[in-house]
Amino acid sequence: MQETIVQELLCFGMAAGGGNPALVIQQDHSSAEQRQLFARDQRKPACVFIDCSGDGVIVLDYFYPHMRSSLCLHATLAAARVLLSPQRPELQVRTAMRGQPLMLILQDGEVFIQLTPQAVPEVSIPPELPGRLLAAPDIVLASPPVIASVGSPKLLLEVADSATLQALTPDLQAIADWGKQHGVSGCYAWCRRQDGALEGRNLNHLDQAAEDGATGVAAGALTVHLQTGISLYQGANVGTPCLLRTQLRDESILIGGKTEFA
């Protein structure tokens, strides 16, 4: 039996040696329970296992330390860096949990993921909900809250500015409970910067110390919502400054950023 290969990559970093870590695991034949234990023990933001289905399509199986995930785009970016080459600049894959098709693309030395908007659960958002989840009952959002998805639905909450964004101390238990009840993968609080870019924070881990440095599914959800390509800054507040870039291509969305082997 071939030996399991584990590689660590850094995704969406703004400088060499920076970015959101992900482990890419190949030639692994363990069960989902064993993979979950592995991901928990590694204490990396995400692990992606590369499998091959019976019909020959490559399947990506995602695990966070605390749960299996239907889609993790920074881990997908890491897998794309491992799988693509100038000889194979495009590759169709699918996700393990939901069979969602993804196109991996190598373009001008950078990797991108091409995917399409996904249906979102029909959820009523009462006026007091954002303030309750953000533990800021008097907060005034800059636009109405909305749920959007490229495979992992996010409640998008636009706040006034970067200072407001970074000062948030949300009720993480309330976010987790509400998200579980309605099939939504946490909140993504975001704002518009004066330079035209966006800035955001992903609020869906019960442990505040586990806040994500880069959230590709949120960048995709914002692109669906705003109907334009974006530059999205995230992670400086957790010591992992990242930049995510998206483009609209017909009915699809491209999500990419800097990716390197650790």
Coordinates of C-alpha atoms in Angstrom, one line a residue:
M1 CA 0.0 0.0 0.0
Q2 CA 1.3 3.5 -0.9
E3 CA 2.4 5.7 2.0
T4 CA 0.1 8.6 2.9
I5 CA 1.4 12.0 1.8
V6 CA 0.8 15.1 3.9
Q7 CA 1.7 18.6 2.7
E8 CA 1.1 21.9 4.4
L9 CA 0.3 25.0 2.3
L10 CA -0.3 28.6 3.1
C11 CA -3.3 30.2 1.4
F12 CA -4.3 33.8 0.6
G13 CA -1.2 35.3 2.4
M14 CA -0.2 38.8 1.6
A15 CA 3.5 38.1 2.0
A16 CA 5.9 35.2 1.6
G17 CA 5.5 32.8 4.5
G18 CA 2.1 34.2 5.5
G19 CA -1.4 33.0 4.9
N20 CA -4.0 30.6 6.2
P21 CA -2.6 27.1 6.7
A22 CA -4.1 23.9 5.3
L23 CA -3.0 20.3 5.2
V24 CA -3.4 18.4 1.9
I25 CA -3.5 14.6 2.4
Q26 CA -3.1 12.1 -0.4
Q27 CA -3.3 8.3 -0.6
D28 CA -5.2 8.1 2.7
H29 CA -7.7 5.3 3.2
S30 CA -8.9 6.0 6.7
S31 CA -12.6 6.4 7.7
A32 CA -14.3 9.7 8.3
E33 CA -14.0 9.2 12.0
Q34 CA -10.2 8.6 11.8
R35 CA -9.9 11.7 9.5
Q36 CA -11.7 13.8 12.1
L37 CA -9.3 12.6 14.8
F38 CA -6.4 13.4 12.6
A39 CA -7.7 16.9 11.9
R40 CA -8.3 17.5 15.6
D41 CA -4.8 16.4 16.5
Q42 CA -3.1 18.6 13.8
R43 CA -4.7 21.8 15.1
K44 CA -4.5 23.4 11.7
P45 CA -7.5 25.5 10.4
A46 CA -8.4 22.9 7.8
C47 CA -7.4 19.5 6.3
V48 CA -8.4 18.3 2.9
F49 CA -8.2 14.6 1.8
I50 CA -7.8 13.9 -1.9
D51 CA -9.7 10.8 -2.9
C52 CA -10.5 9.2 -6.3
S53 CA -14.1 8.0 -6.9
G54 CA -15.1 4.9 -8.8
D55 CA -15.8 7.0 -11.9
G56 CA -12.3 8.4 -11.9
V57 CA -13.2 11.9 -10.6
I58 CA -11.1 13.4 -7.8
V59 CA -13.1 14.0 -4.6
L60 CA -12.1 16.5 -1.9
D61 CA -13.1 15.7 1.7
Y62 CA -12.8 18.6 4.2
F63 CA -12.2 18.5 7.9
Y64 CA -11.8 21.3 10.5
P65 CA -10.5 20.4 13.9
H66 CA -14.1 20.3 15.3
M67 CA -16.2 19.1 12.3
R68 CA -16.3 17.7 8.8
S69 CA -17.2 20.4 6.3
S70 CA -19.2 20.4 3.0
L71 CA -16.8 23.0 1.5
C72 CA -13.6 24.8 2.5
L73 CA -12.2 27.1 -0.2
H74 CA -8.8 27.8 1.3
A75 CA -8.3 24.1 1.6
T76 CA -9.5 23.7 -2.0
L77 CA -6.9 26.3 -3.0
A78 CA -4.2 24.3 -1.3
A79 CA -5.4 21.1 -3.1
A80 CA -5.4 22.9 -6.4
R81 CA -1.7 24.0 -5.8
V82 CA -0.8 20.3 -5.3
L83 CA -2.9 18.9 -8.2
L84 CA -2.3 21.4 -10.9
S85 CA 0.7 22.0 -13.2
P86 CA 1.5 23.7 -16.5
Q87 CA 0.8 20.3 -18.0
R88 CA -2.6 20.1 -16.2
P89 CA -3.8 23.7 -15.8
E90 CA -7.5 22.8 -15.3
L91 CA -9.1 20.0 -13.3
Q92 CA -12.7 19.2 -12.5
V93 CA -13.2 17.8 -9.0
R94 CA -16.2 17.4 -6.6
T95 CA -16.8 17.7 -2.9
A96 CA -17.3 14.6 -0.8
M97 CA -20.3 15.5 1.3
R98 CA -22.6 17.1 -1.4
G99 CA -21.0 16.2 -4.7
Q100 CA -20.7 19.9 -5.6
P101 CA -18.6 20.3 -8.8
L102 CA -15.6 22.6 -8.6
M103 CA -13.2 23.6 -11.4
L104 CA -9.5 24.1 -10.3
I105 CA -7.6 26.5 -12.6
L106 CA -3.9 27.4 -12.8
Q107 CA -3.7 30.9 -14.4
D108 CA -0.6 33.1 -14.7
G109 CA 1.1 31.1 -11.9
E110 CA -1.8 31.5 -9.5
V111 CA -4.6 29.0 -8.7
F112 CA -8.3 29.8 -8.7
I113 CA -11.5 27.9 -7.9
Q114 CA -14.4 28.2 -10.3
L115 CA -17.8 27.5 -8.9
T116 CA -21.4 28.6 -9.1
P117 CA -23.9 30.3 -6.6
Q118 CA -25.9 27.8 -4.6
A119 CA -29.4 27.9 -3.2
V120 CA -29.7 29.2 0.4
P121 CA -32.2 28.2 3.1
E122 CA -35.3 30.4 3.3
V123 CA -34.7 32.0 6.7
S124 CA -36.6 35.0 8.3
I125 CA -34.1 37.5 9.7
P126 CA -35.9 39.5 12.4
P127 CA -34.6 43.1 12.9
E128 CA -33.1 42.3 16.3
L129 CA -31.2 39.2 15.2
P130 CA -27.9 40.9 14.0
G131 CA -27.6 42.8 17.2
R132 CA -28.3 39.7 19.3
L133 CA -25.7 37.6 17.4
L134 CA -23.1 40.3 17.4
A135 CA -23.8 41.1 21.1
A136 CA -24.3 44.7 20.0
P137 CA -28.0 45.4 20.4
D138 CA -27.7 49.1 19.3
I139 CA -25.6 48.3 16.2
V140 CA -26.8 49.9 12.9
L141 CA -25.9 47.9 9.9
A142 CA -24.8 49.7 6.7
S143 CA -27.1 47.5 4.6
P144 CA -29.8 44.9 5.2
P145 CA -28.6 41.5 6.3
V146 CA -28.6 38.8 3.6
I147 CA -27.8 35.1 3.3
A148 CA -25.7 34.0 0.3
S149 CA -23.8 30.9 -0.6
V150 CA -21.3 29.2 -3.0
G151 CA -21.6 26.0 -1.1
S152 CA -21.6 27.0 2.6
P153 CA -24.3 29.6 3.4
K154 CA -23.2 32.7 5.3
L155 CA -25.3 35.4 7.0
L156 CA -23.6 38.6 5.7
L157 CA -23.7 41.6 8.0
E158 CA -22.3 44.9 6.7
V159 CA -21.1 47.2 9.5
A160 CA -20.1 50.8 9.2
D161 CA -16.3 50.7 9.1
S162 CA -13.2 48.8 10.0
A163 CA -13.1 50.1 13.6
T164 CA -16.6 48.8 14.2
L165 CA -15.7 45.5 12.5
Q166 CA -12.6 44.9 14.6
A167 CA -14.3 45.9 17.9
L168 CA -17.0 43.2 17.6
T169 CA -17.2 40.7 20.4
P170 CA -20.0 38.5 19.1
D171 CA -22.0 35.9 21.0
L172 CA -20.4 32.9 19.4
Q173 CA -22.7 30.4 21.1
A174 CA -25.8 32.3 19.9
I175 CA -24.3 32.3 16.3
A176 CA -23.6 28.6 16.5
D177 CA -27.1 27.8 17.8
W178 CA -28.9 30.0 15.3
G179 CA -26.7 28.6 12.4
K180 CA -27.4 25.0 13.3
Q181 CA -31.1 25.6 13.6
H182 CA -31.3 27.3 10.2
G183 CA -28.6 25.5 8.1
V184 CA -26.4 28.6 7.9
S185 CA -22.6 28.4 8.5
G186 CA -22.2 31.3 10.8
C187 CA -22.0 35.1 10.3
Y188 CA -19.6 37.0 8.1
A189 CA -19.3 40.6 9.3
W190 CA -17.8 42.9 6.7
C191 CA -17.3 46.6 5.7
R192 CA -16.2 48.7 2.8
R193 CA -12.8 50.3 2.9
Q194 CA -11.9 53.7 1.6
D195 CA -9.6 52.2 -1.0
G196 CA -12.5 50.3 -2.6
A197 CA -11.7 46.9 -1.1
L198 CA -13.6 45.1 1.5
E199 CA -12.6 43.8 4.9
G200 CA -14.3 41.0 6.9
R201 CA -14.3 38.6 9.9
N202 CA -15.7 35.1 9.9
L203 CA -17.7 34.5 13.1
N204 CA -18.6 30.8 13.3
H205 CA -16.2 29.1 15.7
L206 CA -17.2 28.7 19.4
D207 CA -13.5 29.3 20.3
Q208 CA -12.7 32.9 19.7
A209 CA -9.0 31.9 19.4
A210 CA -9.9 29.8 16.3
E211 CA -11.3 32.7 14.3
D212 CA -10.4 32.2 10.6
G213 CA -7.6 34.0 8.9
A214 CA -9.3 33.7 5.4
T215 CA -12.7 32.5 4.5
G216 CA -13.1 31.7 0.8
V217 CA -16.8 30.7 1.0
A218 CA -17.5 34.1 2.5
A219 CA -15.6 35.9 -0.4
G220 CA -17.8 33.9 -2.8
A221 CA -21.0 34.7 -0.9
L222 CA -20.1 38.4 -0.9
T223 CA -19.5 38.2 -4.7
V224 CA -22.9 36.5 -5.2
H225 CA -24.5 39.2 -3.1
L226 CA -22.7 42.2 -4.6
Q227 CA -22.6 40.8 -8.2
T228 CA -19.1 42.0 -8.7
G229 CA -15.5 40.8 -8.3
I230 CA -14.0 41.9 -5.0
S231 CA -10.7 42.2 -3.1
L232 CA -11.3 41.1 0.5
Y233 CA -8.9 41.6 3.4
Q234 CA -9.2 39.4 6.4
G235 CA -7.1 37.9 9.3
A236 CA -4.9 40.8 10.4
N237 CA -6.6 40.8 13.8
V238 CA -5.6 37.2 14.3
G239 CA -2.1 37.6 13.1
T240 CA -2.7 36.1 9.6
P241 CA -3.2 39.0 7.2
C242 CA -4.8 37.6 4.0
L243 CA -6.1 38.9 0.7
L244 CA -8.8 37.1 -1.2
R245 CA -9.7 38.0 -4.8
T246 CA -12.8 37.1 -6.8
Q247 CA -14.0 37.6 -10.4
L248 CA -17.3 37.1 -12.1
R249 CA -17.2 34.9 -15.2
D250 CA -20.6 34.5 -16.9
E251 CA -22.7 32.6 -14.3
S252 CA -19.6 31.4 -12.4
I253 CA -17.3 32.9 -9.7
L254 CA -13.5 32.6 -9.6
I255 CA -11.9 32.8 -6.2
G256 CA -8.2 32.9 -5.8
G257 CA -5.2 34.3 -4.0
K258 CA -1.6 33.6 -3.2
T259 CA -0.8 30.0 -2.4
E260 CA 2.6 28.5 -1.4
F261 CA 4.1 25.4 0.2
A262 CA 4.9 26.0 3.9

